Short mmCIF file of C-alpha atoms in Angstrom, two decimals:
data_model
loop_
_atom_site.label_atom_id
_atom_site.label_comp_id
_atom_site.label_asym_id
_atom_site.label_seq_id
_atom_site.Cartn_x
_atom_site.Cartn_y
_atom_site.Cartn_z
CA UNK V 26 96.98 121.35 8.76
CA UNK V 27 93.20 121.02 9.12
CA UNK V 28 93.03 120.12 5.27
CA UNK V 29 95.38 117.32 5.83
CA UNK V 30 93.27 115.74 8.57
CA UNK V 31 89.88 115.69 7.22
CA UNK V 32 91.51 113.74 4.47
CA UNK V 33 93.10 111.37 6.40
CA UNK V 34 92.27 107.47 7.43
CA UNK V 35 90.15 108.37 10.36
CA UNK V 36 87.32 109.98 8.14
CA UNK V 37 86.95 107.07 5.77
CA UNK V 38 83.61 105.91 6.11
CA UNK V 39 82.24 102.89 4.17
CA UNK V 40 78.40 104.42 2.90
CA UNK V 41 76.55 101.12 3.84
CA UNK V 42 77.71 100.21 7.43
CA UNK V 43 76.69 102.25 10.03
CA UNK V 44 78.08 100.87 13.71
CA UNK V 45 75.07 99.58 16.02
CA UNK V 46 75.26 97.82 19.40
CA UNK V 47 73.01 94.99 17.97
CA UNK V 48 75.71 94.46 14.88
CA UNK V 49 78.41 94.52 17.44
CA UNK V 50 76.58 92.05 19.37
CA UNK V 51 75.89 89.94 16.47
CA UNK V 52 79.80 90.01 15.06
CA UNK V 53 80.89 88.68 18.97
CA UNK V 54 77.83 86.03 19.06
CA UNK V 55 79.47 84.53 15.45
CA UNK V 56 82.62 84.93 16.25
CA UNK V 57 82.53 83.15 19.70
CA UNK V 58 80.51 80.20 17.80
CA UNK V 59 83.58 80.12 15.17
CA UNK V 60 85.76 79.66 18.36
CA UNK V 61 84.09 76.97 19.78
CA UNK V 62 83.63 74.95 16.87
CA UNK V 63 87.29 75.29 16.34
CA UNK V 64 88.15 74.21 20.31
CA UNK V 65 85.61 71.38 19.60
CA UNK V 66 87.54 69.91 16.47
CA UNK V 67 90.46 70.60 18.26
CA UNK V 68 89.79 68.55 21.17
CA UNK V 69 87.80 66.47 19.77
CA UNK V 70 89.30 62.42 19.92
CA UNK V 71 89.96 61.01 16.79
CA UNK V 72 91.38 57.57 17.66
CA UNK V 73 89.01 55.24 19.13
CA UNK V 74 89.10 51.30 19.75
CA UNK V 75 85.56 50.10 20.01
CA UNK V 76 84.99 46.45 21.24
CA UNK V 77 81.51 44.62 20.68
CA UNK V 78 80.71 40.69 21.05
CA UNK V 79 81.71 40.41 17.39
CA UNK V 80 84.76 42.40 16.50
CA UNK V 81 87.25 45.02 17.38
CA UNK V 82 86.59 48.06 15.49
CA UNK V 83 89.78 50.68 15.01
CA UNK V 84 89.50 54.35 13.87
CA UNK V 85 93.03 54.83 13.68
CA UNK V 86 94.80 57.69 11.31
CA UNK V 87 96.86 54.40 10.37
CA UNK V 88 93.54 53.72 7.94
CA UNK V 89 91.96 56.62 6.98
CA UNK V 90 92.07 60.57 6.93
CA UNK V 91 91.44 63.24 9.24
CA UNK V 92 89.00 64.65 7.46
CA UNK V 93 87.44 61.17 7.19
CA UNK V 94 87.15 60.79 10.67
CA UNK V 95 85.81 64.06 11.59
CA UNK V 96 83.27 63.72 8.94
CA UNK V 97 82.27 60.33 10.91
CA UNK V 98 82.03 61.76 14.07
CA UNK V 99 79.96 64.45 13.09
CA UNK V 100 77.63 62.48 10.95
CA UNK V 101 77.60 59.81 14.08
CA UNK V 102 78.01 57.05 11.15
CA UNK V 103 80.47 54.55 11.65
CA UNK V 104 83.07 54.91 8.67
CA UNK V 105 83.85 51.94 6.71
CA UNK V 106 87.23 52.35 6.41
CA UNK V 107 87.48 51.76 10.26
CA UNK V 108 89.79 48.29 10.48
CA UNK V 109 88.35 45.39 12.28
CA UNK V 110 89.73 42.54 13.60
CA UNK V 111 87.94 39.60 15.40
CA UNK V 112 88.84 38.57 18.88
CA UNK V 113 91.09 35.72 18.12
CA UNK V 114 93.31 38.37 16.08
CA UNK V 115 94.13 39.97 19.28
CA UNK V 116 97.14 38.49 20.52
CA UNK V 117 97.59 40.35 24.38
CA UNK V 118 96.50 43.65 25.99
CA UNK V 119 98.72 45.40 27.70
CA UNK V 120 97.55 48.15 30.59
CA UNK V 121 99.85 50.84 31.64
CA UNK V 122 99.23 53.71 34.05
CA UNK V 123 101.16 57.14 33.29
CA UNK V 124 101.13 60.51 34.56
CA UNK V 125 100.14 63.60 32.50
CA UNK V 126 100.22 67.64 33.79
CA UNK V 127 96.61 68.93 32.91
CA UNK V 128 94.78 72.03 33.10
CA UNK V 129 94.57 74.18 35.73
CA UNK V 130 92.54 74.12 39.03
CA UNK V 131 92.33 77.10 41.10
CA UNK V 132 95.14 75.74 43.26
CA UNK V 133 97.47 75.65 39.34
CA UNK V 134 98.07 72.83 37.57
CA UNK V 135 97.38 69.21 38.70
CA UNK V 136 98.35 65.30 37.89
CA UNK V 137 96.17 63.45 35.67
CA UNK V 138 95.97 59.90 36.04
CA UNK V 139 95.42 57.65 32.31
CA UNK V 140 95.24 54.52 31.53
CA UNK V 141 97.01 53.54 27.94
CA UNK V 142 95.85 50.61 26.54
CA UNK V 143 98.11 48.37 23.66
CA UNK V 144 96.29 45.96 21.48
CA UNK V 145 98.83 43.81 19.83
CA UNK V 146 97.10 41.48 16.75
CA UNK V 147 98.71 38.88 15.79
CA UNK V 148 99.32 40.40 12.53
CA UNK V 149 102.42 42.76 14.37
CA UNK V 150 99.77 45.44 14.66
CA UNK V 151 99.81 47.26 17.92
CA UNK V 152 97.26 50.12 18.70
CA UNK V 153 97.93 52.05 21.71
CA UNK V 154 95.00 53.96 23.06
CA UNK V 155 95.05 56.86 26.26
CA UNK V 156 91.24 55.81 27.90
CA UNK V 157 90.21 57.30 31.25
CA UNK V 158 90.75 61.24 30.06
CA UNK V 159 87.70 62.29 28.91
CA UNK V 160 84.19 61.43 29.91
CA UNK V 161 82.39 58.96 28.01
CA UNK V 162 85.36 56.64 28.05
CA UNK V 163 85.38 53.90 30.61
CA UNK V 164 88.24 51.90 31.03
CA UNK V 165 86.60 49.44 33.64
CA UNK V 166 84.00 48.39 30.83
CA UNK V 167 87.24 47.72 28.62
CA UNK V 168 88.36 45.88 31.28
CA UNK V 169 85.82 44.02 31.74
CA UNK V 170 85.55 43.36 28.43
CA UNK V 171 88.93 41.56 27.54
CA UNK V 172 88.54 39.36 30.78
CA UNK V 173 85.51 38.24 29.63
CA UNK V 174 86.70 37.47 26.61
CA UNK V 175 89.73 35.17 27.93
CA UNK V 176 92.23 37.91 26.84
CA UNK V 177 95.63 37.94 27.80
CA UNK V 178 96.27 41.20 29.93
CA UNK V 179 99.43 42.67 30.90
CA UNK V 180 99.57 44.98 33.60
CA UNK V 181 100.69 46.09 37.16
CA UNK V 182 99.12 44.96 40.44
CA UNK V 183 98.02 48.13 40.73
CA UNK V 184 96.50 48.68 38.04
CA UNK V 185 94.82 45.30 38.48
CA UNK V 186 93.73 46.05 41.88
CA UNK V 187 91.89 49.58 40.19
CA UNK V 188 90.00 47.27 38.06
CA UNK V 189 88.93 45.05 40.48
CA UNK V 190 87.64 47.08 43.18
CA UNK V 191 84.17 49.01 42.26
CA UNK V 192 84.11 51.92 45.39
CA UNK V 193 86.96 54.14 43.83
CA UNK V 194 86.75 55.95 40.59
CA UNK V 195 90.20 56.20 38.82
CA UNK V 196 91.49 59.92 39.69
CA UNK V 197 90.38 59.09 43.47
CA UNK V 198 91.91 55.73 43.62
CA UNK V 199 95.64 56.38 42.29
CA UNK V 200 95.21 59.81 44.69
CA UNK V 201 95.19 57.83 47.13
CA UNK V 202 98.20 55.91 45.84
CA UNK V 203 100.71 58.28 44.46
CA UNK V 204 99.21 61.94 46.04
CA UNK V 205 100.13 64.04 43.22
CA UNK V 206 97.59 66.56 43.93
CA UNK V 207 96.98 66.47 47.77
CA UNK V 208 99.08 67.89 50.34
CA UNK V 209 101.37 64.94 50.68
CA UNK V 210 103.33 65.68 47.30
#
């Protein structure tokens, strides 16, 4: 029986590794980075409608790859194969408000509050957009934006009365609307 055992899996041993709490430490460091970098692409936004004086810039998958886009975010280089219209291509805006289950707080899950845009062209094209999710989008500035601009825009009173008003932020002000996260649910 003892022959059997010293032959077996548990004595392999590979001559050039030897187990050391700094390897171990090393293998968890590279493999959390690995599992970031995988979150980050994950979650990373790769639609995006960006409006200057000029033009209407879309990175839509409608134009161009994945991997095209990702490579453009990384790089931080706009991608030329981003479509553009001008303004007087854009036909009407429409605003809607929807609610979507997100992650959870410490009470459980909880109500998020987003704004979709829809950018119909006058070509037929419409591009429908989720802003207000993450952080560095701003849906007041997009707003803002199209009003300056003399664009049609579609949308509740609600949703007007968010935009118009400068005290609330957008989670706080539908709160107070629709409570889908306080105690009056």
């Amino acid at each position: 029986m003892n022959e059997q055992t010293r032959s077996s899996v548990q004595h392999f041993q590979i001559p050039f590794y030897k187990a050391s709490g700094k390897l171990i430490i090393f293998s968890m460091c590279i493999s959390f980075i690995i599992l970031l970098i995988i979150f980050v692409i994950c979650e990373t936004k790769l639609e995006y409608v960006e409006l200057t004086d000029n033009k209407i810039s879309i990175c839509s998958y409608h134009y161009q790859s994945r991997k095209s886009i990702l490579k453009s975010l990384i790089t931080k280089k706009e991608n030329n194969e981003n479509k553009e219209y001008s303004w007087q291509d854009l036909r009407r805006v429409k605003i809607g408000l929807y609610f979507e289950k997100g992650g959870a707080w410490h009470q459980g899950l909880h109500t998020l509050y987003v704004m979709q845009f829809s950018f119909i062209f006058q070509d037929g094209f419409e591009f429908i957009i989720d802003m207000g999710k993450s952080v560095e989008e701003n849906p007041k500035m997009a707003y803002q934006i199209l009003r300056n601009k003399n664009i049609d825009i579609q949308a509740s009173d609600e949703v007007i009365d968010f935009f118009e008003q400068d005290e609330l932020k957008l989670y706080d002000f539908f709160e107070n609307i629709y409570h889908k996260n306080g105690k009056n649910r």
